[in-house]
GROMACS .gro file of C-alpha atoms in nm:
model
  220
    1GLN     CA    1   5.743   6.700 -23.268
    2ILE     CA    2   5.776   6.522 -22.923
    3GLN     CA    3   5.759   6.154 -22.845
    4GLU     CA    4   5.894   5.933 -22.566
    5PRO     CA    5   6.055   5.619 -22.720
    6GLY     CA    6   6.298   5.380 -22.579
    7ARG     CA    7   6.639   5.416 -22.404
    8ALA     CA    8   6.963   5.458 -22.591
    9GLY     CA    9   7.325   5.492 -22.473
   10VAL     CA   10   7.578   5.734 -22.576
   11PRO     CA   11   7.952   5.690 -22.539
   12ARG     CA   12   8.174   5.919 -22.338
   13ASP     CA   13   8.482   6.121 -22.485
   14GLU     CA   14   8.600   6.363 -22.239
   15SER     CA   15   8.910   6.442 -22.459
   16ALA     CA   16   8.686   6.589 -22.717
   17GLY     CA   17   8.567   6.859 -22.484
   18TRP     CA   18   8.181   6.807 -22.590
   19ALA     CA   19   8.045   6.805 -22.217
   20GLN     CA   20   7.878   7.125 -22.116
   21THR     CA   21   7.668   7.190 -21.820
   22HIS     CA   22   7.377   7.441 -21.812
   23ALA     CA   23   7.148   7.558 -21.546
   24ALA     CA   24   6.783   7.465 -21.635
   25THR     CA   25   6.499   7.702 -21.540
   26ALA     CA   26   6.305   7.400 -21.370
   27ALA     CA   27   6.493   7.148 -21.185
   28PRO     CA   28   6.431   6.789 -21.329
   29MET     CA   29   6.379   6.489 -21.120
   30VAL     CA   30   6.673   6.320 -21.250
   31GLU     CA   31   7.032   6.438 -21.278
   32LEU     CA   32   7.109   6.561 -21.624
   33ARG     CA   33   7.410   6.700 -21.808
   34PHE     CA   34   7.344   6.879 -22.144
   35VAL     CA   35   7.599   6.859 -22.436
   36ARG     CA   36   7.623   6.991 -22.773
   37ALA     CA   37   7.654   6.688 -23.010
   38THR     CA   38   7.954   6.671 -23.218
   39LEU     CA   39   8.060   6.316 -23.248
   40PRO     CA   40   7.903   6.062 -23.491
   41ALA     CA   41   7.835   5.826 -23.210
   42GLN     CA   42   7.626   6.105 -23.039
   43SER     CA   43   7.436   6.169 -23.361
   44GLN     CA   44   7.375   5.795 -23.396
   45ALA     CA   45   7.228   5.759 -23.052
   46ALA     CA   46   7.009   6.046 -23.108
   47ALA     CA   47   6.888   5.899 -23.439
   48ALA     CA   48   6.787   5.582 -23.269
   49LEU     CA   49   6.544   5.797 -23.033
   50CYS     CA   50   6.408   5.977 -23.320
   51ILE     CA   51   6.351   5.685 -23.553
   52ASP     CA   52   6.153   5.523 -23.265
   53ALA     CA   53   5.961   5.816 -23.209
   54PHE     CA   54   5.875   5.944 -23.547
   55VAL     CA   55   5.907   5.680 -23.823
   56ASN     CA   56   5.669   5.391 -23.889
   57LEU     CA   57   5.894   5.135 -24.010
   58PRO     CA   58   5.782   4.887 -24.270
   59PHE     CA   59   5.777   4.505 -24.183
   60PRO     CA   60   6.022   4.366 -24.071
   61ALA     CA   61   6.106   4.662 -23.844
   62ALA     CA   62   6.403   4.509 -23.731
   63TYR     CA   63   6.559   4.481 -24.082
   64HIS     CA   64   6.484   4.843 -24.181
   65ARG     CA   65   6.566   5.014 -23.843
   66PRO     CA   66   6.959   5.008 -23.859
   67ARG     CA   67   6.953   5.158 -24.199
   68GLU     CA   68   6.695   5.417 -24.101
   69ILE     CA   69   6.898   5.520 -23.792
   70SER     CA   70   7.207   5.542 -24.008
   71ALA     CA   71   7.034   5.775 -24.248
   72TRP     CA   72   6.892   6.002 -23.986
   73ALA     CA   73   7.228   6.018 -23.796
   74ASP     CA   74   7.401   6.132 -24.141
   75GLN     CA   75   7.134   6.400 -24.192
   76LEU     CA   76   7.192   6.514 -23.816
   77LEU     CA   77   7.564   6.534 -23.881
   78GLN     CA   78   7.497   6.740 -24.208
   79ARG     CA   79   7.277   6.981 -24.036
   80THR     CA   80   7.489   7.038 -23.731
   81SER     CA   81   7.836   7.029 -23.871
   82GLY     CA   82   7.783   7.304 -24.146
   83ALA     CA   83   7.849   7.677 -24.119
   84GLY     CA   84   7.489   7.760 -24.043
   85ARG     CA   85   7.339   7.777 -23.679
   86GLN     CA   86   7.210   7.427 -23.609
   87GLU     CA   87   7.273   7.243 -23.296
   88LEU     CA   88   7.183   6.898 -23.151
   89ILE     CA   89   7.155   6.912 -22.780
   90LEU     CA   90   7.170   6.584 -22.576
   91ALA     CA   91   7.044   6.534 -22.217
   92LEU     CA   92   7.265   6.268 -22.056
   93GLY     CA   93   7.228   6.084 -21.725
   94GLU     CA   94   7.478   6.060 -21.442
   95ALA     CA   95   7.832   5.931 -21.522
   96PRO     CA   96   7.971   5.672 -21.573
   97ASP     CA   97   7.681   5.534 -21.790
   98ASP     CA   98   7.598   5.871 -21.958
   99ALA     CA   99   7.255   5.730 -22.093
  100LEU     CA  100   7.085   5.940 -22.353
  101LEU     CA  101   6.750   6.047 -22.193
  102GLY     CA  102   6.650   6.290 -22.453
  103CYS     CA  103   6.753   6.526 -22.728
  104VAL     CA  104   6.636   6.816 -22.910
  105GLU     CA  105   6.737   7.035 -23.236
  106CYS     CA  106   6.760   7.400 -23.240
  107GLY     CA  107   6.850   7.575 -23.582
  108LEU     CA  108   6.746   7.872 -23.802
  109LEU     CA  109   6.468   7.814 -24.038
  110PRO     CA  110   6.227   8.042 -24.237
  111ALA     CA  111   5.984   8.256 -24.039
  112PRO     CA  112   5.622   8.169 -24.015
  113PRO     CA  113   5.414   8.280 -24.321
  114CYS     CA  114   5.237   8.522 -24.116
  115ARG     CA  115   5.579   8.709 -24.067
  116PRO     CA  116   5.719   8.724 -24.410
  117GLY     CA  117   5.962   9.013 -24.349
  118LEU     CA  118   6.164   8.833 -24.077
  119PRO     CA  119   6.506   8.678 -24.151
  120PRO     CA  120   6.535   8.289 -24.050
  121GLN     CA  121   6.447   8.235 -23.693
  122PRO     CA  122   6.542   8.000 -23.428
  123TYR     CA  123   6.312   7.676 -23.406
  124VAL     CA  124   6.311   7.396 -23.167
  125ALA     CA  125   6.249   7.085 -23.337
  126ASN     CA  126   6.267   6.689 -23.303
  127LEU     CA  127   6.217   6.691 -22.913
  128VAL     CA  128   6.247   6.326 -22.798
  129VAL     CA  129   6.248   6.206 -22.431
  130ALA     CA  130   6.364   5.835 -22.361
  131GLU     CA  131   6.092   5.616 -22.217
  132SER     CA  132   6.310   5.579 -21.892
  133ALA     CA  133   6.285   5.953 -21.842
  134ARG     CA  134   5.918   6.018 -21.884
  135ARG     CA  135   5.763   6.280 -21.657
  136SER     CA  136   6.087   6.382 -21.505
  137GLY     CA  137   6.123   6.731 -21.644
  138VAL     CA  138   6.372   6.629 -21.928
  139ALA     CA  139   6.158   6.769 -22.212
  140CYS     CA  140   6.097   7.106 -22.015
  141THR     CA  141   6.479   7.145 -21.953
  142LEU     CA  142   6.573   7.055 -22.309
  143VAL     CA  143   6.353   7.325 -22.441
  144ALA     CA  144   6.508   7.561 -22.182
  145GLU     CA  145   6.843   7.484 -22.339
  146THR     CA  146   6.723   7.582 -22.680
  147GLU     CA  147   6.579   7.893 -22.537
  148ALA     CA  148   6.921   7.983 -22.395
  149LEU     CA  149   7.095   7.901 -22.720
  150ALA     CA  150   6.863   8.119 -22.911
  151ALA     CA  151   6.916   8.403 -22.679
  152SER     CA  152   7.277   8.368 -22.712
  153TRP     CA  153   7.242   8.401 -23.090
  154GLY     CA  154   7.078   8.734 -23.023
  155PHE     CA  155   6.726   8.652 -23.092
  156GLU     CA  156   6.406   8.768 -22.904
  157GLU     CA  157   6.185   8.472 -23.001
  158LEU     CA  158   6.189   8.117 -23.013
  159TYR     CA  159   5.950   7.930 -23.271
  160CYS     CA  160   5.831   7.576 -23.311
  161LYS     CA  161   5.603   7.408 -23.556
  162VAL     CA  162   5.379   7.102 -23.449
  163ASP     CA  163   5.120   6.889 -23.616
  164ARG     CA  164   4.788   7.050 -23.501
  165ALA     CA  165   4.664   6.679 -23.406
  166ASN     CA  166   4.953   6.640 -23.173
  167ILE     CA  167   4.791   6.734 -22.851
  168PRO     CA  168   5.071   6.620 -22.605
  169ALA     CA  169   5.310   6.850 -22.773
  170ARG     CA  170   5.075   7.148 -22.796
  171ARG     CA  171   4.996   7.089 -22.419
  172LEU     CA  172   5.371   7.085 -22.346
  173TYR     CA  173   5.464   7.405 -22.540
  174ASP     CA  174   5.168   7.572 -22.393
  175ARG     CA  175   5.277   7.492 -22.029
  176LEU     CA  176   5.619   7.647 -22.134
  177GLY     CA  177   5.494   7.974 -22.252
  178PHE     CA  178   5.465   7.921 -22.637
  179ARG     CA  179   5.143   8.045 -22.807
  180PRO     CA  180   5.007   7.969 -23.160
  181ILE     CA  181   5.029   8.238 -23.419
  182PHE     CA  182   4.957   8.063 -23.749
  183VAL     CA  183   4.774   7.737 -23.888
  184GLN     CA  184   4.906   7.620 -24.198
  185ASN     CA  185   4.679   7.402 -24.369
  186LEU     CA  186   4.811   7.128 -24.589
  187SER     CA  187   4.673   6.890 -24.841
  188THR     CA  188   4.450   6.603 -24.743
  189ASP     CA  189   4.589   6.261 -24.668
  190TRP     CA  190   4.470   5.936 -24.835
  191THR     CA  191   4.163   5.925 -24.603
  192ASN     CA  192   4.063   6.269 -24.709
  193LYS     CA  193   4.152   6.425 -24.359
  194GLN     CA  194   4.266   6.768 -24.338
  195ARG     CA  195   4.614   6.807 -24.214
  196SER     CA  196   4.753   7.118 -24.071
  197ASN     CA  197   5.069   7.244 -23.884
  198MET     CA  198   5.064   7.505 -23.617
  199PHE     CA  199   5.351   7.766 -23.571
  200LEU     CA  200   5.416   7.857 -23.207
  201VAL     CA  201   5.610   8.134 -23.054
  202LYS     CA  202   5.759   8.234 -22.746
  203VAL     CA  203   5.940   8.570 -22.631
  204LEU     CA  204   6.260   8.463 -22.468
  205ALA     CA  205   6.309   8.566 -22.101
  206GLY     CA  206   6.448   8.921 -22.056
  207ARG     CA  207   6.359   9.017 -22.400
  208SER     CA  208   6.071   9.245 -22.505
  209ASN     CA  209   5.903   9.228 -22.834
  210GLY     CA  210   5.607   9.439 -22.885
  211SER     CA  211   5.515   9.298 -23.238
  212ALA     CA  212   5.432   8.965 -23.053
  213GLU     CA  213   5.204   9.108 -22.807
  214GLY     CA  214   4.844   9.077 -22.897
  215GLU     CA  215   4.906   8.904 -23.220
  216GLY     CA  216   4.608   8.687 -23.294
  217LEU     CA  217   4.608   8.343 -23.450
  218ARG     CA  218   4.590   8.350 -23.839
  219GLU     CA  219   4.529   8.087 -24.067
  220GLY     CA  220   4.636   8.010 -24.409
   0.00000   0.00000   0.00000
């Protein structure tokens, strides 16, 4: 998923040692710092972005939003604080404000159905860019961070799963070198509309994976 919701702030804690700067493959139009989120306040700020982007809150939204943010933040902490490989990466603006400009998750999930023999693979997920940072290269550099992370884990490919109807996300990943390999048809919704997800894959820079080359799009 990818959306561009409102702005959120994230507090600074230099003593915690969580700030890490990485070189991006494409220079963004805003100054960025990338950090691996480890603090509850960081997860809370990222959760606010995700709730505004991905969740249709019932009326009155102002009443439900704090509870939904808290629940999302708790899930983020559970996913990223365990023994498994799951990271929440934040894109922060310039100090001293450290405004949260975007976030993305990278973690190991089951391989696509068309590749049943593979162990869990790295996926990019829940990519969100704040409204104040739209069209400034933040999304591309966040994805580049997940590519570097997956490569550091020793993987040759990075995957993502998007709603087939999410054209903006598909266009972004296409520009970044991802290609579709599998369409997963889901049950129809209440309007009797067919829903489906697309699995995309990208061979990481400096890696060679012959099995990925020439593989056509499959459906199931």
